[in-house]
Amino acid sequence: KAGVTQTPRYLIKTRGQQVTLSCSPISGHRSVSWYQQTPGQGLQFLFEYFSETQRNKGNFPGRFSGRQFSNSRSEMNVSTLELGDSALYLCASSPQTGGVTEAFFGQGTRLTVV
Amino acid sequence: KQEVTQIPAALSVPEGENLVLNCSFTDSAIYNLQWFRQDPGKGLTSLLLIQSSQREQTSGRLNASLDKSSGRSTLYIAASQPGDSATYLCAVLDQTGANNLFFGTGTRLTVIP
């Protein structure tokens, strides 16, 4: 059974640009959550999508957005990139939402903003 | 807001030793607690999941316990090996109705051959 797939693995962008990251969850999983990991702040929750609906959103500016498609694949978009957006972005896949489910993570996308 | 703390931040042990990593959380209204392993620059690998109604879970040389009322969990690693060197993270899923994991800052473990 394939795991969680995130693409691309690495990205270098310039300040002011926008970027789109992709996450394909484990087959049959309907929940996709996104996290940002930085050395200073650790792992912080961005948002969760379940059945194409955003369920919850962390404390991030509106430049961070996402969506989920009918096949449960999810994309995350960051507009007007800032240097501080440099981070490892991780997505997590779960069968369901808001309960006793286990989260499985992808390998992450390393975003560097220069 | 849920806060998760892990102590120690870093730990170095000789190969073969048994060790304990600690995790504490401030709000006991959780669904579950997960322990993860993260190798440098990589994603998270799930090690153990403990539901709120459980006291412990075991997988091979790993044993995790949960004391929900006191807001504490421990990860016990038996007979440590150099391949166990990694950062270990605990995360709690609280009862907000969404899959929002609250993570600790991790314990960086080094097992010396």
Coordinates of N, CA and C in Angstrom, one line a residue:
Chain A
K1 N 0.8 -1.2 0.0 CA 0.0 0.0 0.0 C 0.9 1.2 0.0
A2 N 0.7 2.1 -1.0 CA 1.5 3.3 -1.1 C 1.3 4.2 0.1
G3 N 2.4 4.9 0.5 CA 2.2 5.9 1.6 C 1.8 7.2 1.1
V4 N 2.0 8.2 2.0 CA 1.7 9.6 1.6 C 2.7 10.2 0.7
T5 N 2.3 10.7 -0.4 CA 3.3 11.3 -1.4 C 3.2 12.8 -1.4
Q6 N 4.3 13.4 -1.2 CA 4.3 14.9 -1.4 C 5.3 15.3 -2.5
T7 N 4.8 16.2 -3.3 CA 5.6 16.7 -4.4 C 5.5 18.2 -4.5
P8 N 6.6 18.9 -4.9 CA 7.9 18.4 -5.1 C 8.6 18.1 -3.7
R9 N 9.8 17.5 -3.7 CA 10.5 17.4 -2.4 C 11.2 18.6 -2.1
Y10 N 11.7 19.4 -3.0 CA 12.5 20.6 -2.8 C 12.0 21.7 -3.7
L11 N 12.0 22.9 -3.2 CA 11.6 24.1 -4.0 C 12.5 25.3 -3.5
I12 N 12.9 26.0 -4.5 CA 13.5 27.3 -4.1 C 12.7 28.4 -4.9
K13 N 12.3 29.4 -4.1 CA 11.5 30.4 -4.7 C 12.0 31.8 -4.2
T14 N 11.6 32.8 -4.9 CA 12.0 34.2 -4.6 C 10.9 34.9 -3.8
R15 N 11.3 35.7 -3.0 CA 10.4 36.6 -2.2 C 9.3 37.2 -3.1
G16 N 8.1 37.1 -2.8 CA 7.0 37.7 -3.6 C 6.3 36.8 -4.5
Q17 N 7.0 35.7 -4.8 CA 6.4 34.7 -5.7 C 5.3 33.9 -4.9
Q18 N 4.6 33.0 -5.6 CA 3.7 32.1 -5.0 C 4.2 30.7 -5.3
V19 N 3.7 29.7 -4.5 CA 4.1 28.3 -4.6 C 2.9 27.4 -4.3
T20 N 2.8 26.3 -5.0 CA 1.8 25.3 -4.7 C 2.5 24.0 -4.4
L21 N 2.1 23.4 -3.3 CA 2.6 22.1 -2.9 C 1.5 21.1 -3.0
S22 N 1.8 19.8 -3.3 CA 0.8 18.8 -3.5 C 1.0 17.6 -2.5
C23 N -0.1 17.0 -2.1 CA -0.1 15.9 -1.2 C -1.1 14.9 -1.7
S24 N -0.7 13.6 -1.9 CA -1.6 12.5 -2.2 C -1.6 11.6 -1.0
P25 N -2.8 11.5 -0.4 CA -2.9 10.7 0.8 C -2.9 9.2 0.5
I26 N -2.8 8.4 1.5 CA -2.9 6.9 1.4 C -4.3 6.6 0.8
S27 N -4.4 5.6 -0.1 CA -5.6 5.3 -0.7 C -6.7 5.0 0.3
G28 N -7.8 5.6 0.2 CA -9.0 5.4 1.1 C -9.0 6.4 2.2
H29 N -7.9 7.1 2.4 CA -7.9 8.1 3.5 C -8.6 9.4 2.9
R30 N -9.5 10.0 3.8 CA -10.2 11.2 3.3 C -9.8 12.5 4.0
S31 N -8.9 12.4 5.0 CA -8.5 13.6 5.7 C -7.0 13.9 5.4
V32 N -6.8 15.1 5.0 CA -5.4 15.6 4.8 C -5.2 16.8 5.6
S33 N -4.1 16.8 6.4 CA -3.7 17.9 7.3 C -2.4 18.4 6.8
W34 N -2.1 19.7 7.0 CA -0.9 20.3 6.6 C -0.2 20.9 7.8
Y35 N 1.1 20.8 7.9 CA 1.9 21.3 9.0 C 3.1 22.0 8.4
Q36 N 3.6 23.0 9.2 CA 4.8 23.7 8.9 C 5.8 23.4 10.0
Q37 N 7.0 23.1 9.6 CA 8.0 22.8 10.6 C 9.2 23.7 10.4
T38 N 9.6 24.5 11.4 CA 10.7 25.4 11.3 C 11.5 25.1 12.6
P39 N 12.8 25.4 12.6 CA 13.7 25.2 13.7 C 13.2 26.0 14.9
G40 N 12.7 27.2 14.7 CA 12.3 28.1 15.8 C 10.9 27.8 16.4
Q41 N 10.0 27.4 15.6 CA 8.6 27.2 16.0 C 8.2 25.7 16.1
G42 N 9.0 24.8 15.6 CA 8.6 23.4 15.6 C 7.5 23.1 14.6
L43 N 6.7 22.1 14.9 CA 5.6 21.7 14.0 C 4.4 22.5 14.4
Q44 N 3.8 23.2 13.4 CA 2.6 23.9 13.6 C 1.5 23.5 12.6
F45 N 0.3 23.4 13.1 CA -0.8 23.0 12.2 C -1.2 24.2 11.3
L46 N -1.4 23.9 10.0 CA -1.9 24.9 9.1 C -3.4 24.7 8.9
F47 N -3.8 23.6 8.3 CA -5.2 23.4 8.1 C -5.5 21.9 7.8
E48 N -6.7 21.5 7.9 CA -7.2 20.2 7.6 C -8.3 20.2 6.6
Y49 N -8.2 19.3 5.7 CA -9.3 19.1 4.7 C -9.9 17.7 4.8
F50 N -11.2 17.6 4.8 CA -11.9 16.3 4.8 C -13.1 16.4 3.9
S51 N -13.2 15.5 3.0 CA -14.2 15.5 2.0 C -14.4 16.8 1.3
E52 N -13.3 17.4 0.9 CA -13.2 18.6 0.1 C -13.5 19.9 0.9
T53 N -13.7 19.7 2.2 CA -14.1 20.9 3.0 C -13.0 21.2 4.1
Q54 N -12.7 22.4 4.2 CA -11.7 22.8 5.3 C -12.3 22.6 6.6
R55 N -11.8 21.8 7.5 CA -12.4 21.5 8.8 C -11.8 22.4 9.9
N56 N -10.6 22.8 9.8 CA -10.0 23.6 10.8 C -8.8 24.3 10.2
K57 N -8.4 25.4 10.8 CA -7.3 26.2 10.3 C -6.5 26.7 11.5
G58 N -5.2 26.7 11.3 CA -4.3 27.1 12.3 C -4.1 28.6 12.3
N59 N -3.2 29.1 13.1 CA -3.0 30.6 13.2 C -2.0 31.0 12.2
F60 N -2.3 31.0 10.9 CA -1.5 31.5 9.8 C -2.2 32.5 9.0
P61 N -1.4 33.4 8.4 CA -2.1 34.5 7.6 C -2.8 33.9 6.4
G62 N -3.6 34.8 5.8 CA -4.5 34.3 4.7 C -3.7 34.0 3.4
R63 N -2.4 34.3 3.4 CA -1.5 34.0 2.3 C -1.4 32.4 2.1
F64 N -1.7 31.7 3.2 CA -1.7 30.3 3.2 C -3.1 29.8 2.9
S65 N -3.2 29.0 1.9 CA -4.5 28.5 1.6 C -4.4 27.0 1.0
G66 N -5.5 26.4 0.9 CA -5.4 25.0 0.4 C -6.7 24.6 -0.2
R67 N -6.7 23.4 -0.7 CA -7.9 22.8 -1.2 C -7.8 21.3 -1.3
Q68 N -8.9 20.6 -1.4 CA -8.9 19.2 -1.6 C -9.8 18.8 -2.7
F69 N -9.3 17.8 -3.5 CA -10.1 17.4 -4.6 C -10.9 16.2 -4.3
S70 N -11.7 15.8 -5.2 CA -12.7 14.7 -5.0 C -11.9 13.3 -4.8
N71 N -10.7 13.2 -5.2 CA -9.9 12.0 -5.0 C -9.1 12.1 -3.7
S72 N -9.4 13.1 -2.9 CA -8.7 13.4 -1.6 C -7.3 14.0 -1.7
R73 N -6.8 14.1 -2.9 CA -5.5 14.8 -3.0 C -5.7 16.2 -2.6
S74 N -4.6 16.8 -2.0 CA -4.7 18.1 -1.5 C -3.6 19.0 -2.1
E75 N -3.9 20.2 -2.2 CA -2.8 21.2 -2.5 C -2.8 22.3 -1.5
M76 N -1.6 22.8 -1.3 CA -1.4 24.0 -0.4 C -0.8 25.1 -1.2
N77 N -1.3 26.3 -1.1 CA -0.7 27.4 -1.8 C -0.3 28.5 -0.8
V78 N 0.9 29.1 -1.1 CA 1.4 30.2 -0.4 C 1.6 31.3 -1.3
S79 N 1.0 32.4 -1.1 CA 1.2 33.6 -2.0 C 2.1 34.6 -1.4
T80 N 2.6 35.5 -2.2 CA 3.5 36.5 -1.8 C 4.5 36.0 -0.7
L81 N 5.4 35.1 -1.2 CA 6.3 34.5 -0.3 C 7.2 35.4 0.5
E82 N 7.4 35.1 1.8 CA 8.3 35.8 2.6 C 9.5 34.9 3.0
L83 N 10.6 35.5 3.4 CA 11.7 34.7 3.8 C 11.4 33.8 5.0
G84 N 10.5 34.2 5.8 CA 10.1 33.4 7.0 C 9.2 32.2 6.6
D85 N 8.8 32.1 5.4 CA 8.0 31.0 4.9 C 8.9 29.8 4.6
S86 N 10.2 30.0 4.7 CA 11.2 28.8 4.4 C 11.0 27.8 5.6
A87 N 10.7 26.6 5.2 CA 10.3 25.6 6.1 C 10.2 24.2 5.5
L88 N 10.0 23.2 6.3 CA 9.6 21.9 5.8 C 8.1 21.8 5.9
Y89 N 7.4 21.6 4.9 CA 5.9 21.5 4.9 C 5.6 20.0 4.8
L90 N 4.8 19.6 5.8 CA 4.5 18.2 5.9 C 3.0 18.0 5.8
C91 N 2.5 17.0 5.1 CA 1.1 16.7 5.1 C 0.9 15.3 5.8
A92 N -0.2 15.2 6.4 CA -0.6 14.0 7.1 C -1.9 13.5 6.6
S93 N -2.0 12.2 6.5 CA -3.2 11.5 5.9 C -3.8 10.7 7.0
S94 N -5.2 10.7 7.1 CA -5.9 9.9 8.1 C -7.2 9.4 7.5
P95 N -7.6 8.2 7.9 CA -8.8 7.7 7.4 C -10.1 8.6 7.6
Q96 N -10.2 9.1 8.8 CA -11.3 9.9 9.2 C -10.8 11.2 9.8
T97 N -11.7 12.0 10.4 CA -11.4 13.2 11.0 C -11.9 13.2 12.4
G98 N -11.3 14.0 13.3 CA -11.8 14.3 14.6 C -12.1 13.1 15.5
G99 N -11.2 12.2 15.6 CA -11.5 11.0 16.4 C -10.3 10.2 16.7
V100 N -10.5 8.9 16.7 CA -9.4 8.0 17.2 C -8.5 7.5 16.1
T101 N -8.3 8.3 15.0 CA -7.5 7.9 13.9 C -6.1 8.2 14.0
E102 N -5.2 7.4 13.3 CA -3.8 7.6 13.3 C -3.4 8.5 12.2
A103 N -2.4 9.3 12.3 CA -1.9 10.2 11.3 C -0.7 9.6 10.7
F104 N -0.6 9.6 9.3 CA 0.6 9.1 8.6 C 1.1 10.3 7.8
F105 N 2.4 10.5 7.9 CA 3.0 11.7 7.3 C 3.8 11.3 6.0
G106 N 3.9 12.3 5.1 CA 4.7 12.2 4.0 C 6.1 12.6 4.3
Q107 N 7.0 12.6 3.3 CA 8.4 13.0 3.5 C 8.6 14.5 3.5
G108 N 7.6 15.3 3.1 CA 7.7 16.7 3.2 C 8.2 17.4 2.0
T109 N 7.9 18.6 1.9 CA 8.5 19.5 0.8 C 9.3 20.6 1.5
R110 N 10.6 20.6 1.2 CA 11.5 21.6 1.7 C 11.4 22.9 0.9
L111 N 10.8 24.0 1.4 CA 10.7 25.2 0.7 C 11.7 26.2 1.2
T112 N 12.5 26.7 0.3 CA 13.5 27.8 0.6 C 13.1 29.0 -0.2
V113 N 12.9 30.1 0.6 CA 12.6 31.4 0.0 C 13.8 32.3 0.0
V114 N 14.3 32.8 -1.1 CA 15.5 33.6 -1.1 C 15.2 35.0 -1.6
Chain B
K1 N -5.2 26.7 25.2 CA -4.6 26.1 24.1 C -3.7 25.0 24.6
Q2 N -3.8 23.8 23.9 CA -2.9 22.7 24.3 C -1.5 23.0 24.1
E3 N -0.7 22.7 25.1 CA 0.8 22.8 25.0 C 1.4 21.5 25.4
V4 N 2.4 21.1 24.5 CA 3.1 19.8 24.7 C 4.6 20.1 24.9
T5 N 5.1 19.5 25.9 CA 6.5 19.7 26.3 C 7.2 18.3 26.3
Q6 N 8.5 18.3 25.8 CA 9.3 17.1 25.8 C 10.6 17.4 26.5
I7 N 10.9 16.5 27.4 CA 12.1 16.5 28.2 C 12.8 15.2 28.1
P8 N 14.2 15.1 27.9 CA 15.0 16.2 27.6 C 15.0 16.6 26.2
A9 N 15.6 17.8 25.9 CA 15.7 18.2 24.5 C 16.6 17.4 23.7
A10 N 17.7 16.9 24.3 CA 18.7 16.0 23.7 C 19.2 15.0 24.7
L11 N 19.5 13.9 24.1 CA 20.0 12.8 25.0 C 21.0 11.9 24.2
S12 N 22.1 11.6 24.9 CA 23.1 10.8 24.2 C 23.4 9.6 25.1
V13 N 23.3 8.4 24.6 CA 23.5 7.2 25.4 C 24.4 6.2 24.7
P14 N 25.1 5.4 25.4 CA 25.9 4.3 24.7 C 24.9 3.2 24.2
E15 N 25.3 2.6 23.2 CA 24.6 1.5 22.6 C 24.3 0.4 23.7
G16 N 23.0 -0.1 23.6 CA 22.6 -1.2 24.6 C 21.9 -0.7 25.8
E17 N 21.9 0.6 26.0 CA 21.2 1.1 27.2 C 19.7 1.2 26.9
N18 N 19.0 1.1 28.0 CA 17.5 1.4 28.0 C 17.3 2.8 28.3
L19 N 16.3 3.4 27.7 CA 16.1 4.9 27.9 C 14.7 5.2 27.9
V20 N 14.4 6.4 28.5 CA 13.0 6.9 28.6 C 12.9 8.3 28.1
L21 N 12.0 8.6 27.3 CA 11.7 9.9 26.8 C 10.4 10.4 27.4
N22 N 10.3 11.6 27.8 CA 9.1 12.1 28.4 C 8.4 13.2 27.6
C23 N 7.1 13.1 27.8 CA 6.2 14.1 27.1 C 5.1 14.5 28.1
S24 N 4.8 15.8 28.1 CA 3.7 16.2 29.0 C 2.8 17.2 28.2
F25 N 1.5 17.2 28.5 CA 0.6 18.0 27.8 C -0.4 18.7 28.9
T26 N -0.9 19.8 28.5 CA -1.6 20.7 29.5 C -3.1 20.4 29.6
D27 N -3.7 19.9 28.5 CA -5.1 19.7 28.5 C -5.4 18.2 28.4
S28 N -6.0 17.6 29.4 CA -6.2 16.1 29.4 C -7.3 15.6 28.5
A29 N -8.1 16.6 27.9 CA -9.2 16.2 27.0 C -8.6 15.9 25.6
I30 N -8.0 14.7 25.5 CA -7.4 14.3 24.2 C -8.1 13.0 23.7
Y31 N -8.0 12.8 22.4 CA -8.5 11.6 21.8 C -7.4 10.5 21.8
N32 N -6.2 11.0 21.5 CA -5.1 10.0 21.5 C -3.7 10.8 21.5
L33 N -2.7 10.0 21.7 CA -1.3 10.5 21.7 C -0.5 9.6 20.8
Q34 N 0.3 10.3 19.9 CA 1.2 9.5 19.0 C 2.6 9.9 19.3
W35 N 3.5 8.8 19.1 CA 4.9 9.1 19.1 C 5.4 8.9 17.7
F36 N 6.3 9.8 17.3 CA 6.8 9.8 16.0 C 8.3 9.8 16.0
R37 N 8.9 9.4 15.0 CA 10.4 9.5 14.8 C 10.6 10.3 13.6
Q38 N 11.6 11.2 13.6 CA 12.0 12.0 12.5 C 13.5 11.9 12.3
D39 N 13.9 11.5 11.1 CA 15.3 11.5 10.7 C 15.6 12.9 10.1
P40 N 16.9 13.3 10.1 CA 17.2 14.7 9.6 C 16.7 14.9 8.2
G41 N 15.9 16.0 8.1 CA 15.4 16.4 6.8 C 14.3 15.5 6.2
K42 N 13.8 14.6 7.0 CA 12.8 13.7 6.5 C 11.4 13.9 7.2
G43 N 10.5 13.2 6.7 CA 9.1 13.3 7.3 C 9.1 12.5 8.6
L44 N 7.8 12.4 9.1 CA 7.6 11.7 10.4 C 7.2 10.3 10.2
T45 N 7.7 9.4 11.0 CA 7.3 8.0 11.0 C 6.6 7.7 12.2
S46 N 5.4 7.2 12.1 CA 4.6 6.9 13.3 C 5.1 5.7 14.0
L47 N 5.4 5.8 15.3 CA 5.9 4.7 16.1 C 4.8 3.9 16.8
L48 N 4.0 4.7 17.6 CA 3.0 4.2 18.5 C 1.9 5.1 18.6
L49 N 0.7 4.6 18.6 CA -0.5 5.4 18.9 C -1.2 4.9 20.1
I50 N -1.5 5.7 21.1 CA -2.2 5.3 22.3 C -3.5 6.1 22.3
Q51 N -4.6 5.3 22.4 CA -5.9 6.0 22.5 C -6.1 6.5 23.9
S52 N -7.0 7.4 24.1 CA -7.1 8.0 25.4 C -7.6 7.0 26.5
S53 N -8.2 5.9 26.0 CA -8.7 4.9 27.0 C -7.7 3.9 27.3
Q54 N -6.5 3.9 26.7 CA -5.5 2.9 26.9 C -4.4 3.5 27.8
R55 N -3.7 2.5 28.4 CA -2.6 2.9 29.3 C -1.2 2.8 28.7
E56 N -1.1 1.8 27.7 CA 0.2 1.6 27.1 C 0.0 0.9 25.8
Q57 N 1.1 1.0 25.0 CA 1.2 0.3 23.7 C 2.6 -0.1 23.5
T58 N 2.8 -1.3 22.9 CA 4.1 -1.8 22.7 C 4.3 -2.2 21.2
S59 N 5.5 -2.0 20.8 CA 5.9 -2.4 19.4 C 7.4 -2.7 19.4
G60 N 7.7 -4.0 19.4 CA 9.1 -4.4 19.4 C 9.8 -3.9 20.7
R61 N 10.9 -3.1 20.5 CA 11.6 -2.6 21.6 C 11.1 -1.4 22.2
L62 N 10.0 -0.9 21.7 CA 9.3 0.3 22.1 C 8.1 0.1 23.0
N63 N 8.0 0.9 24.0 CA 6.8 0.8 24.9 C 6.4 2.2 25.2
A64 N 5.2 2.6 25.0 CA 4.7 3.9 25.3 C 3.6 3.8 26.3
S65 N 3.6 4.7 27.3 CA 2.6 4.7 28.3 C 1.9 6.0 28.3
L66 N 0.7 6.0 28.8 CA -0.1 7.3 28.9 C -0.8 7.4 30.2
D67 N -0.6 8.5 30.9 CA -1.4 8.8 32.1 C -2.1 10.1 31.8
K68 N -3.4 10.0 31.3 CA -4.1 11.1 30.8 C -4.4 12.1 31.9
S69 N -4.7 11.6 33.1 CA -5.1 12.5 34.1 C -4.0 13.4 34.6
S70 N -2.8 12.9 34.5 CA -1.7 13.8 34.9 C -1.0 14.5 33.7
G71 N -1.5 14.2 32.5 CA -1.0 14.8 31.3 C 0.4 14.4 30.9
R72 N 0.7 13.1 31.1 CA 2.0 12.6 30.8 C 2.1 11.3 30.0
S73 N 3.1 11.2 29.2 CA 3.4 10.0 28.4 C 4.9 9.8 28.4
T74 N 5.3 8.5 28.4 CA 6.7 8.2 28.3 C 6.9 7.2 27.1
L75 N 8.0 7.3 26.5 CA 8.4 6.3 25.5 C 9.7 5.6 26.0
Y76 N 9.6 4.3 26.2 CA 10.7 3.5 26.6 C 11.3 2.8 25.5
I77 N 12.6 2.9 25.3 CA 13.3 2.2 24.2 C 14.3 1.2 24.9
A78 N 14.1 0.0 24.7 CA 15.0 -1.0 25.3 C 16.2 -1.3 24.3
A79 N 17.3 -1.6 25.0 CA 18.5 -2.1 24.3 C 18.7 -1.2 23.0
S80 N 19.0 0.1 23.3 CA 19.1 1.0 22.2 C 20.2 0.6 21.2
Q81 N 20.0 1.1 19.9 CA 21.0 0.8 18.9 C 21.3 2.1 18.1
P82 N 22.5 2.1 17.5 CA 22.8 3.3 16.7 C 21.7 3.8 15.7
G83 N 21.0 2.8 15.2 CA 19.9 3.1 14.2 C 18.7 3.8 14.9
D84 N 18.7 3.8 16.2 CA 17.6 4.5 16.9 C 17.9 6.0 16.9
S85 N 19.1 6.4 16.6 CA 19.4 7.9 16.6 C 18.5 8.6 15.7
A86 N 17.8 9.6 16.2 CA 16.8 10.4 15.5 C 16.2 11.4 16.5
T87 N 15.2 12.2 16.0 CA 14.5 13.0 16.9 C 13.1 12.4 17.1
Y88 N 12.7 12.3 18.3 CA 11.4 11.7 18.7 C 10.4 12.8 19.1
L89 N 9.3 12.7 18.5 CA 8.3 13.7 18.8 C 7.0 13.1 19.3
C90 N 6.4 13.7 20.3 CA 5.1 13.2 20.7 C 4.0 14.3 20.2
A91 N 2.8 13.8 20.0 CA 1.8 14.7 19.5 C 0.5 14.2 20.1
V92 N -0.4 15.2 20.5 CA -1.7 14.8 21.0 C -2.8 15.4 20.1
L93 N -3.8 14.6 20.0 CA -5.0 15.0 19.2 C -6.1 15.3 20.2
D94 N -6.4 16.6 20.3 CA -7.4 16.9 21.4 C -8.8 16.9 20.8
Q95 N -9.8 17.2 21.6 CA -11.2 16.9 21.3 C -11.9 18.1 20.7
T96 N -11.2 18.7 19.7 CA -11.8 19.9 19.0 C -12.6 19.4 17.8
G97 N -12.6 18.2 17.5 CA -13.4 17.7 16.4 C -12.7 17.7 15.0
A98 N -11.4 18.0 15.0 CA -10.7 18.0 13.8 C -9.3 17.4 14.0
N99 N -8.6 17.0 12.9 CA -7.3 16.4 13.0 C -6.2 17.4 13.2
N100 N -6.2 18.1 14.3 CA -5.2 19.1 14.6 C -4.3 18.5 15.7
L101 N -3.1 18.0 15.3 CA -2.2 17.5 16.2 C -1.3 18.6 16.8
F102 N -1.2 18.5 18.2 CA -0.3 19.5 18.9 C 1.0 18.7 19.2
F103 N 2.1 19.3 18.7 CA 3.4 18.6 18.8 C 4.3 19.2 19.9
G104 N 5.1 18.3 20.5 CA 6.2 18.8 21.3 C 7.3 19.2 20.5
T105 N 8.4 19.7 21.1 CA 9.5 20.2 20.3 C 10.5 19.1 20.1
G106 N 10.3 17.9 20.6 CA 11.1 16.8 20.3 C 12.3 16.5 21.2
T107 N 12.7 15.3 21.2 CA 14.0 14.9 21.9 C 14.9 14.3 20.9
R108 N 16.1 14.9 20.7 CA 17.1 14.4 19.8 C 17.9 13.4 20.5
L109 N 17.8 12.1 20.0 CA 18.5 11.0 20.6 C 19.7 10.6 19.8
T110 N 20.8 10.4 20.4 CA 22.0 9.9 19.8 C 22.5 8.7 20.5
V111 N 22.6 7.6 19.8 CA 23.1 6.3 20.4 C 24.5 6.1 19.9
I112 N 25.4 6.1 20.8 CA 26.8 6.0 20.5 C 27.2 4.5 20.4
P113 N 27.8 4.1 19.3 CA 28.3 2.7 19.1 C 29.4 2.3 20.1

